Short mmCIF file of C-alpha atoms in Angstrom, two decimals:
data_model
loop_
_atom_site.label_atom_id
_atom_site.label_comp_id
_atom_site.label_asym_id
_atom_site.label_seq_id
_atom_site.Cartn_x
_atom_site.Cartn_y
_atom_site.Cartn_z
CA PHE A 28 168.77 -48.11 -64.39
CA PHE A 29 169.65 -46.02 -61.67
CA LEU A 30 166.59 -45.27 -59.46
CA ARG A 31 167.88 -41.28 -60.28
CA LEU A 32 167.96 -40.35 -63.34
CA SER A 33 169.09 -37.09 -65.29
CA THR A 34 169.04 -35.71 -68.99
CA SER A 35 170.77 -37.82 -71.55
CA ARG A 36 170.66 -37.30 -74.99
CA SER A 37 170.76 -39.09 -77.79
CA THR A 38 173.70 -40.99 -79.52
CA CYS A 39 174.56 -38.69 -82.52
CA ALA A 40 177.57 -36.89 -83.72
CA HIS A 41 176.72 -33.16 -84.16
CA TRP A 42 174.64 -32.85 -81.16
CA SER A 43 177.52 -31.04 -79.89
CA SER A 44 176.55 -28.10 -82.35
CA VAL A 45 172.54 -27.99 -82.03
CA PRO A 46 170.46 -27.85 -78.80
CA THR A 47 169.02 -30.29 -76.47
CA CYS A 48 165.60 -28.72 -76.65
CA THR A 49 163.50 -30.42 -79.24
CA CYS A 50 161.28 -27.52 -80.21
CA SER A 51 163.82 -25.82 -81.55
CA PRO A 52 164.09 -26.25 -85.87
CA LEU A 53 163.78 -29.55 -87.28
CA LEU A 54 166.72 -30.81 -86.72
CA TYR A 55 167.24 -33.02 -90.25
CA ASN A 56 170.54 -34.20 -90.35
CA CYS A 57 170.48 -35.14 -86.20
CA ILE A 58 169.38 -39.32 -86.41
CA MET A 59 168.25 -40.99 -83.90
CA GLU A 60 170.23 -44.80 -82.82
CA VAL A 61 168.09 -46.71 -81.28
CA ASP A 62 170.50 -50.11 -79.57
CA GLY A 63 167.05 -52.20 -79.86
CA SER A 64 168.26 -55.55 -77.86
CA GLU A 65 168.19 -52.96 -75.08
CA LEU A 66 166.31 -53.55 -71.56
CA GLU A 67 163.75 -54.87 -72.66
CA GLY A 68 164.26 -55.58 -76.01
CA GLY A 69 161.46 -55.99 -77.96
CA GLY A 70 158.34 -54.32 -79.38
CA GLN A 71 157.81 -51.63 -76.88
CA VAL A 72 161.39 -49.62 -78.55
CA LEU A 73 160.07 -50.16 -81.56
CA ARG A 74 156.68 -48.30 -80.81
CA ASN A 75 158.81 -45.95 -78.92
CA ALA A 76 160.91 -44.89 -80.96
CA ALA A 77 158.78 -44.42 -84.06
CA ALA A 78 156.29 -41.72 -82.24
CA TYR A 79 159.43 -40.13 -81.17
CA SER A 80 160.49 -39.93 -84.48
CA CYS A 81 157.63 -38.98 -85.72
CA ILE A 82 156.09 -36.62 -83.71
CA LEU A 83 160.10 -34.88 -83.64
CA ARG A 84 159.96 -35.61 -86.88
CA ARG A 85 163.79 -36.50 -87.14
CA PRO A 86 165.19 -40.12 -89.22
CA LEU A 87 165.17 -43.19 -87.00
CA ASN A 88 167.05 -45.11 -87.22
CA ILE A 89 167.28 -48.85 -84.68
CA THR A 90 169.64 -51.70 -85.15
CA LYS A 91 169.47 -55.30 -83.39
CA ILE A 92 165.42 -55.63 -83.20
CA ARG A 93 164.04 -58.44 -81.39
CA ALA A 94 167.68 -59.69 -80.84
CA GLY A 95 167.42 -61.91 -78.45
CA ARG A 96 164.59 -63.08 -78.77
CA SER A 97 163.80 -66.62 -79.67
CA LYS A 98 162.94 -65.03 -83.28
CA PRO A 99 164.54 -62.33 -83.40
CA GLY A 100 163.93 -59.06 -85.61
CA LEU A 101 160.53 -57.17 -87.45
CA LYS A 102 157.76 -59.68 -86.34
CA ALA A 103 153.58 -58.90 -88.69
CA GLN A 104 152.43 -57.09 -86.28
CA HIS A 105 155.57 -54.72 -85.39
CA LEU A 106 156.02 -54.63 -89.14
CA ALA A 107 152.01 -52.90 -89.43
CA GLY A 108 153.10 -50.42 -85.99
CA LEU A 109 156.21 -49.17 -88.35
CA GLN A 110 153.75 -49.26 -91.76
CA LEU A 111 151.35 -46.91 -89.88
CA ILE A 112 153.41 -44.27 -87.78
CA ALA A 113 155.72 -44.02 -91.05
CA LYS A 114 151.95 -43.14 -92.91
CA ILE A 115 151.11 -40.65 -90.23
CA CYS A 116 154.21 -38.70 -90.11
CA ASN A 117 153.74 -39.07 -94.46
CA GLY A 118 157.71 -40.87 -94.06
CA GLU A 119 160.35 -42.73 -95.96
CA LEU A 120 160.77 -46.75 -94.07
CA ILE A 121 163.96 -48.94 -95.14
CA GLY A 122 164.08 -52.61 -94.03
CA GLY A 123 159.99 -52.10 -93.37
CA GLN A 124 160.37 -56.58 -94.14
CA ILE A 125 159.56 -59.31 -91.82
CA GLY A 126 162.48 -60.42 -89.60
CA SER A 127 164.05 -57.53 -90.54
CA ASN A 128 166.72 -56.73 -87.67
CA ALA A 129 166.88 -52.89 -88.24
CA ILE A 130 164.37 -50.37 -89.96
CA THR A 131 165.36 -46.68 -91.11
CA LEU A 132 161.82 -44.25 -91.04
CA THR A 133 162.70 -40.51 -92.04
CA PRO A 134 159.46 -38.43 -92.48
CA GLY A 135 157.70 -36.25 -93.61
CA GLU A 136 159.07 -32.31 -94.17
CA ASN A 137 155.03 -31.45 -94.12
CA THR A 138 152.94 -30.40 -91.03
CA GLN A 139 151.21 -33.73 -90.78
CA GLN A 140 147.98 -33.43 -91.45
CA GLY A 141 145.67 -36.65 -89.91
CA GLY A 142 142.19 -38.23 -91.50
CA ASP A 143 142.13 -40.87 -92.14
CA PHE A 144 145.06 -44.59 -91.79
CA GLU A 145 144.40 -48.14 -91.36
CA ALA A 146 146.52 -50.92 -89.52
CA ASP A 147 145.95 -54.77 -90.50
CA PRO A 148 149.04 -57.39 -89.49
CA LYS A 149 146.81 -59.62 -91.13
CA THR A 150 147.21 -62.15 -87.43
CA ALA A 151 146.84 -61.79 -83.84
CA GLY A 152 148.88 -59.69 -82.81
CA SER A 153 147.58 -57.11 -81.08
CA VAL A 154 145.23 -54.12 -81.06
CA CYS A 155 146.31 -52.12 -78.39
CA LEU A 156 150.06 -52.82 -79.36
CA LEU A 157 148.82 -50.67 -82.26
CA ILE A 158 146.83 -47.87 -80.67
CA GLN A 159 150.28 -47.16 -77.63
CA ALA A 160 152.24 -46.77 -81.36
CA ALA A 161 149.73 -43.45 -83.52
CA LEU A 162 147.97 -42.83 -80.21
CA PRO A 163 151.09 -40.39 -79.55
CA CYS A 164 151.93 -38.99 -83.63
CA ALA A 165 148.14 -38.54 -84.26
CA LEU A 166 147.79 -35.76 -80.97
CA PHE A 167 150.47 -34.29 -83.04
CA THR A 168 148.71 -34.17 -86.59
CA LYS A 169 147.08 -30.66 -87.81
CA ASN A 170 143.78 -32.46 -87.56
CA GLU A 171 141.65 -35.57 -86.06
CA CYS A 172 143.19 -38.70 -87.67
CA ARG A 173 140.65 -41.55 -87.09
CA LEU A 174 142.98 -44.90 -87.38
CA THR A 175 140.74 -48.09 -88.57
CA LEU A 176 143.24 -51.22 -86.26
CA LYS A 177 142.99 -55.00 -86.86
CA GLY A 178 143.60 -57.62 -85.48
CA GLY A 179 142.66 -59.54 -81.20
CA THR A 180 140.98 -57.23 -78.91
CA ASN A 181 141.67 -59.32 -76.18
CA ALA A 182 145.08 -61.16 -76.18
CA ASP A 183 147.08 -62.52 -73.81
CA MET A 184 150.87 -60.55 -73.28
CA ALA A 185 149.38 -57.01 -74.08
CA PRO A 186 146.52 -55.46 -72.18
CA GLN A 187 143.14 -55.77 -73.63
CA ILE A 188 141.32 -53.26 -75.71
CA ASP A 189 138.65 -53.32 -72.86
CA TYR A 190 141.73 -51.94 -70.44
CA PHE A 191 141.89 -49.19 -72.97
CA GLN A 192 138.72 -48.04 -73.24
CA HIS A 193 137.74 -47.73 -69.44
CA ILE A 194 141.55 -47.92 -67.76
CA PHE A 195 143.75 -45.82 -70.01
CA LEU A 196 141.72 -43.35 -71.63
CA PRO A 197 140.14 -41.30 -68.13
CA VAL A 198 143.86 -41.21 -66.92
CA ALA A 199 144.23 -40.29 -70.74
CA LYS A 200 142.49 -37.62 -70.34
CA ARG A 201 144.25 -35.64 -67.49
CA PHE A 202 147.04 -35.01 -70.40
CA GLY A 203 144.30 -32.68 -72.13
CA ILE A 204 144.06 -35.84 -74.79
CA ASP A 205 140.91 -36.44 -76.01
CA ALA A 206 139.75 -40.06 -77.91
CA VAL A 207 137.31 -42.36 -78.87
CA CYS A 208 137.36 -46.01 -78.92
CA ASP A 209 134.88 -48.16 -81.07
CA ILE A 210 135.18 -52.08 -80.71
CA GLN A 211 133.23 -53.00 -83.90
CA ARG A 212 134.74 -56.07 -83.55
CA ARG A 213 136.47 -58.10 -80.83
CA GLY A 214 138.94 -60.57 -82.08
CA TYR A 215 140.65 -63.81 -80.58
CA PHE A 216 143.85 -65.78 -80.91
CA PRO A 217 144.24 -67.78 -83.21
CA ARG A 218 142.16 -65.82 -86.54
CA GLY A 219 142.13 -62.41 -85.17
CA GLY A 220 139.97 -60.42 -87.26
CA GLY A 221 139.13 -58.06 -84.46
CA VAL A 222 137.85 -53.90 -86.02
CA VAL A 223 138.69 -50.79 -83.68
CA GLN A 224 138.33 -48.00 -84.79
CA VAL A 225 139.84 -44.98 -82.53
CA THR A 226 138.94 -41.19 -83.45
CA VAL A 227 142.52 -38.91 -82.14
CA GLN A 228 141.53 -34.68 -81.61
CA PRO A 229 144.71 -32.97 -82.36
CA VAL A 230 146.99 -31.06 -79.31
CA GLU A 231 148.85 -27.84 -78.92
CA GLU A 232 150.29 -29.80 -75.43
CA LEU A 233 149.42 -31.79 -72.73
CA THR A 234 149.23 -30.71 -69.40
CA PRO A 235 151.54 -32.92 -66.99
CA ILE A 236 149.27 -34.49 -63.96
CA THR A 237 150.20 -35.49 -60.89
CA MET A 238 149.43 -38.76 -59.59
CA THR A 239 151.02 -39.20 -55.78
CA GLN A 240 148.22 -40.51 -52.94
CA MET A 241 145.95 -43.60 -53.92
CA GLY A 242 142.96 -42.69 -51.47
CA ASN A 243 140.82 -45.58 -50.50
CA ILE A 244 138.75 -47.62 -52.96
CA THR A 245 135.50 -46.88 -53.48
CA ASP A 246 133.73 -49.07 -56.30
CA VAL A 247 135.18 -52.02 -58.27
CA ASN A 248 133.67 -53.58 -61.26
CA ILE A 249 133.71 -56.87 -63.05
CA ARG A 250 133.28 -57.40 -66.12
CA SER A 251 133.48 -60.58 -67.98
CA PHE A 252 132.84 -62.40 -70.67
CA ILE A 253 132.84 -65.53 -73.12
CA ALA A 254 132.43 -65.13 -77.24
CA GLY A 255 132.05 -68.02 -79.84
CA ARG A 256 130.58 -71.33 -78.75
CA LEU A 257 131.91 -70.87 -75.36
CA PRO A 258 128.84 -71.19 -72.56
CA ILE A 259 127.60 -68.80 -70.56
CA ARG A 260 128.56 -70.25 -67.51
CA ILE A 261 131.92 -70.06 -67.84
CA ALA A 262 131.51 -65.87 -67.98
CA ASN A 263 129.64 -66.44 -64.18
CA GLU A 264 132.33 -68.19 -62.40
CA THR A 265 134.70 -65.97 -63.86
CA ALA A 266 133.55 -63.45 -61.59
CA ALA A 267 132.72 -65.46 -59.15
CA ALA A 268 135.78 -66.47 -57.73
CA ALA A 269 137.14 -62.88 -58.77
CA CYS A 270 134.05 -61.73 -56.46
CA GLN A 271 134.95 -64.46 -53.81
CA THR A 272 138.52 -63.01 -54.06
CA LEU A 273 138.36 -59.99 -53.35
CA GLU A 274 135.44 -59.86 -50.96
CA GLN A 275 138.19 -62.51 -49.30
CA TYR A 276 140.54 -59.61 -49.57
CA PHE A 277 138.59 -56.62 -48.27
CA GLY A 278 136.79 -58.87 -45.55
CA GLU A 279 134.59 -55.98 -43.51
CA ASN A 280 135.57 -53.26 -45.34
CA VAL A 281 134.22 -54.13 -49.42
CA PRO A 282 133.95 -51.55 -51.48
CA ASN A 283 130.33 -51.83 -53.85
CA ILE A 284 131.61 -54.85 -56.51
CA ARG A 285 129.51 -54.49 -59.72
CA LYS A 286 129.20 -57.73 -61.75
CA GLU A 287 128.78 -57.11 -65.67
CA ILE A 288 127.89 -60.24 -67.26
CA VAL A 289 128.46 -60.38 -71.19
CA HIS A 290 128.42 -62.19 -74.14
CA GLU A 291 130.06 -60.83 -77.05
CA GLN A 292 127.60 -61.28 -80.36
CA ALA A 293 129.86 -58.86 -82.91
CA ALA A 294 133.47 -61.91 -83.06
CA ILE A 295 135.81 -63.43 -84.75
CA GLY A 296 136.75 -66.77 -82.54
CA THR A 297 135.79 -68.20 -79.18
CA GLY A 298 137.14 -66.94 -75.85
CA SER A 299 136.87 -65.75 -72.46
CA GLY A 300 138.16 -63.02 -70.45
CA ILE A 301 137.93 -60.47 -67.39
CA LEU A 302 138.21 -57.57 -65.99
CA ILE A 303 138.41 -55.46 -63.44
CA VAL A 304 138.29 -52.11 -63.29
CA ALA A 305 139.33 -50.34 -59.41
CA THR A 306 138.31 -46.84 -59.01
CA THR A 307 140.08 -44.96 -55.76
CA SER A 308 138.38 -41.81 -53.69
CA THR A 309 141.34 -39.83 -55.12
CA GLY A 310 140.38 -40.90 -59.30
CA CYS A 311 142.83 -43.65 -59.61
CA ILE A 312 142.44 -46.11 -61.54
CA LEU A 313 143.97 -49.83 -61.87
CA GLY A 314 143.19 -52.59 -63.24
CA GLY A 315 143.73 -56.62 -62.82
CA SER A 316 142.58 -58.52 -65.91
CA ALA A 317 143.17 -62.52 -67.30
CA LEU A 318 142.23 -64.09 -70.62
CA GLY A 319 140.56 -67.95 -70.45
CA LYS A 320 142.69 -70.82 -71.83
CA LYS A 321 141.57 -73.36 -72.93
CA GLY A 322 141.91 -76.19 -70.06
CA LEU A 323 142.19 -73.89 -67.75
CA PRO A 324 139.30 -73.61 -64.73
CA ALA A 325 137.16 -70.41 -65.21
CA ALA A 326 137.58 -70.04 -62.09
CA LYS A 327 141.19 -69.79 -61.56
CA VAL A 328 141.15 -67.11 -64.47
CA GLY A 329 139.01 -64.52 -61.77
CA LYS A 330 141.22 -65.70 -59.28
CA ALA A 331 144.51 -64.72 -61.06
CA ALA A 332 142.05 -60.70 -62.74
CA ALA A 333 141.35 -60.47 -58.98
CA ASP A 334 145.26 -61.33 -57.07
CA GLU A 335 146.64 -58.79 -60.06
CA LEU A 336 143.71 -55.76 -58.34
CA ILE A 337 145.34 -56.47 -55.47
CA ASP A 338 148.42 -56.77 -55.99
CA SER A 339 148.50 -53.21 -57.16
CA ILE A 340 146.11 -52.52 -54.28
CA LYS A 341 148.70 -53.39 -51.96
CA SER A 342 151.59 -51.42 -53.74
CA GLY A 343 149.85 -47.97 -52.48
CA GLY A 344 150.68 -46.98 -56.72
CA CYS A 345 148.00 -45.02 -58.28
CA VAL A 346 148.51 -46.87 -61.82
CA ASP A 347 149.57 -49.44 -61.61
CA SER A 348 152.17 -52.69 -63.48
CA TRP A 349 150.13 -52.28 -67.16
CA LEU A 350 150.02 -48.09 -66.78
CA GLN A 351 152.60 -47.10 -65.83
CA ASP A 352 155.10 -47.33 -69.08
CA GLN A 353 152.65 -46.28 -71.66
CA LEU A 354 152.56 -42.91 -69.86
CA ILE A 355 155.72 -41.86 -70.45
CA ILE A 356 156.23 -40.16 -73.08
CA PHE A 357 153.22 -38.56 -72.40
CA MET A 358 154.84 -37.44 -69.37
CA ALA A 359 157.64 -36.72 -71.39
CA LEU A 360 155.97 -34.84 -73.86
CA ALA A 361 154.14 -32.30 -71.41
CA LYS A 362 154.49 -28.77 -71.02
CA GLY A 363 155.69 -28.81 -66.66
CA THR A 364 156.07 -32.07 -63.91
CA SER A 365 153.81 -35.27 -64.31
CA GLU A 366 153.96 -37.21 -61.15
CA ILE A 367 153.06 -40.23 -60.48
CA THR A 368 153.66 -43.18 -58.35
CA CYS A 369 153.58 -47.11 -58.91
CA GLY A 370 154.43 -49.96 -57.29
CA GLU A 371 156.49 -52.64 -58.88
CA LEU A 372 158.93 -50.68 -61.53
CA THR A 373 158.77 -53.32 -64.41
CA LEU A 374 161.49 -53.52 -68.01
CA HIS A 375 158.44 -51.56 -70.11
CA THR A 376 158.55 -48.80 -67.93
CA LYS A 377 162.87 -48.35 -67.05
CA THR A 378 163.27 -48.52 -71.35
CA ALA A 379 160.12 -46.18 -71.70
CA ILE A 380 162.19 -43.55 -69.59
CA LYS A 381 165.56 -44.24 -71.09
CA HIS A 382 164.04 -44.16 -74.44
CA ALA A 383 162.07 -40.39 -72.98
CA GLN A 384 165.14 -39.28 -72.35
CA ASP A 385 167.10 -39.76 -74.62
CA LEU A 386 165.59 -39.07 -78.61
CA CYS A 387 163.69 -36.12 -77.13
CA GLY A 388 165.19 -34.96 -73.46
CA ALA A 389 163.23 -35.32 -70.77
CA SER A 390 164.09 -34.81 -67.55
CA PHE A 391 163.35 -38.23 -64.65
CA GLU A 392 163.31 -38.38 -61.31
CA VAL A 393 162.85 -42.09 -60.41
CA THR A 394 162.75 -42.02 -56.21
CA LYS A 395 162.13 -45.63 -54.60
CA LEU A 396 159.09 -44.57 -51.03
CA GLY A 397 159.62 -48.43 -49.73
CA ASN A 398 158.95 -52.45 -50.20
CA THR A 399 154.99 -51.54 -49.56
CA GLY A 400 152.83 -48.77 -49.12
CA ASP A 401 149.08 -46.66 -48.69
CA GLY A 402 150.86 -44.08 -51.29
CA ILE A 403 153.44 -40.70 -50.38
CA SER A 404 153.91 -39.74 -46.46
CA ASP A 405 155.31 -37.27 -44.65
CA ASN A 406 157.70 -40.40 -42.99
CA ALA A 407 158.22 -42.40 -46.65
CA ASN A 408 161.42 -43.72 -46.66
CA GLU A 409 162.87 -41.57 -49.80
CA THR A 410 166.43 -43.48 -51.31
CA SER A 411 168.37 -44.02 -54.36
CA ALA A 412 169.93 -46.56 -52.92
CA SER A 413 170.53 -49.26 -56.15
CA ALA A 414 167.26 -51.36 -56.89
CA GLU A 415 166.14 -54.40 -55.48
CA TYR A 416 165.73 -56.78 -58.75
CA GLY A 417 162.51 -59.40 -58.97
CA ARG A 418 161.30 -61.41 -61.07
CA GLY A 419 161.31 -60.28 -64.95
CA GLY A 420 163.73 -57.46 -64.70
CA VAL A 421 160.56 -56.39 -61.78
CA THR A 422 161.90 -53.93 -59.53
CA SER A 423 160.16 -54.08 -56.25
CA GLY A 424 158.82 -51.89 -54.30
CA LEU A 425 156.42 -48.38 -54.76
CA HIS A 426 158.43 -45.45 -56.54
CA ARG A 427 157.35 -42.24 -58.00
CA ILE A 428 158.63 -41.34 -61.11
CA ARG A 429 158.84 -37.62 -61.98
CA CYS A 430 159.04 -36.05 -64.81
CA GLN A 431 159.72 -32.53 -66.45
CA GLY A 432 158.74 -32.72 -69.99
CA ILE A 433 159.66 -30.68 -72.53
CA GLY A 434 156.17 -28.93 -73.31
CA PHE A 435 156.71 -30.00 -77.25
CA THR A 436 153.97 -28.30 -79.80
CA PRO A 437 154.30 -29.11 -82.70
CA LYS A 438 153.89 -25.10 -83.72
#
């Protein structure tokens, strides 16, 4: 991974004879070839590559799916996401079986009409990851899309549905995205069973965004919840620990902190967790979250969520570690130049940038601004030196991500 990135083309024998502009006539003979084991090497590769295939209406081959994982190949959730995308683009999915290490997706030639679509992996797989797969595709259909998605609403190793509602969607509106999320039922590990309906309005094109000054924290909202047979005191203890941690960090400059204690009535299974949402004076929204686990004290859950938020605030970035990679596909498709700042650059973000360049021709420049920061200043230490790698492929420091989008339009 290089800190400065330029436009590159996907691996295809026909690239020498076709234009780089993805808004040109449909290139049905130009197949996207993706190595599913590269970089992050997991489900994100599948979601992003299949979304680009659907939107640009180009066939896609993915090989070596999750080759580096302990159990390689497609899992139920990955398959559900791919099948959902295939439905939206009126396409054909070959290799769509649990355990498959290669798939081919061929979008239909007719205009994507929109309508009602459903996905259910029959597990507690994350509903939010299904949304990540389908939302970009649903934006460029002819009519409204109504997505009924089932599974785990608050799952480990993925954003919680509350994060999607309270952090992702408000930021997505800056691109011109109009989507509404209705949580009809919560679902927790191991049964899943949650039901979420997302209604997406079509767009002609996406607007570029600029988020480069974090500003000061003005408000903090703590939402602590339990579901099932757990006592409400767990939610109270979780919120109290989070509040105490934040008050200690802010000291005399404590912002307005509000706590919401919730017993989820419409839920399958037993679970607990917390989402903390911080709003800044420049309109940035940062989050910290954690889920309860058997044997883990509630106070530790609350402190973990608060510490995650504090890390984001200390970084000086305008988007947190959960959000940065989710914005890349929309930056790539938008018309014009988008620019965001973030803290530690995650492996998911690096992977998302690579595929945005390779598969749709967007141009990215990533600049390390320093090891810490309060946003971009005139004397920021800009450098394109080799990345400083940390845990799990993370690159430490404050970064600016700039993208020249392709200005995609379904016309």
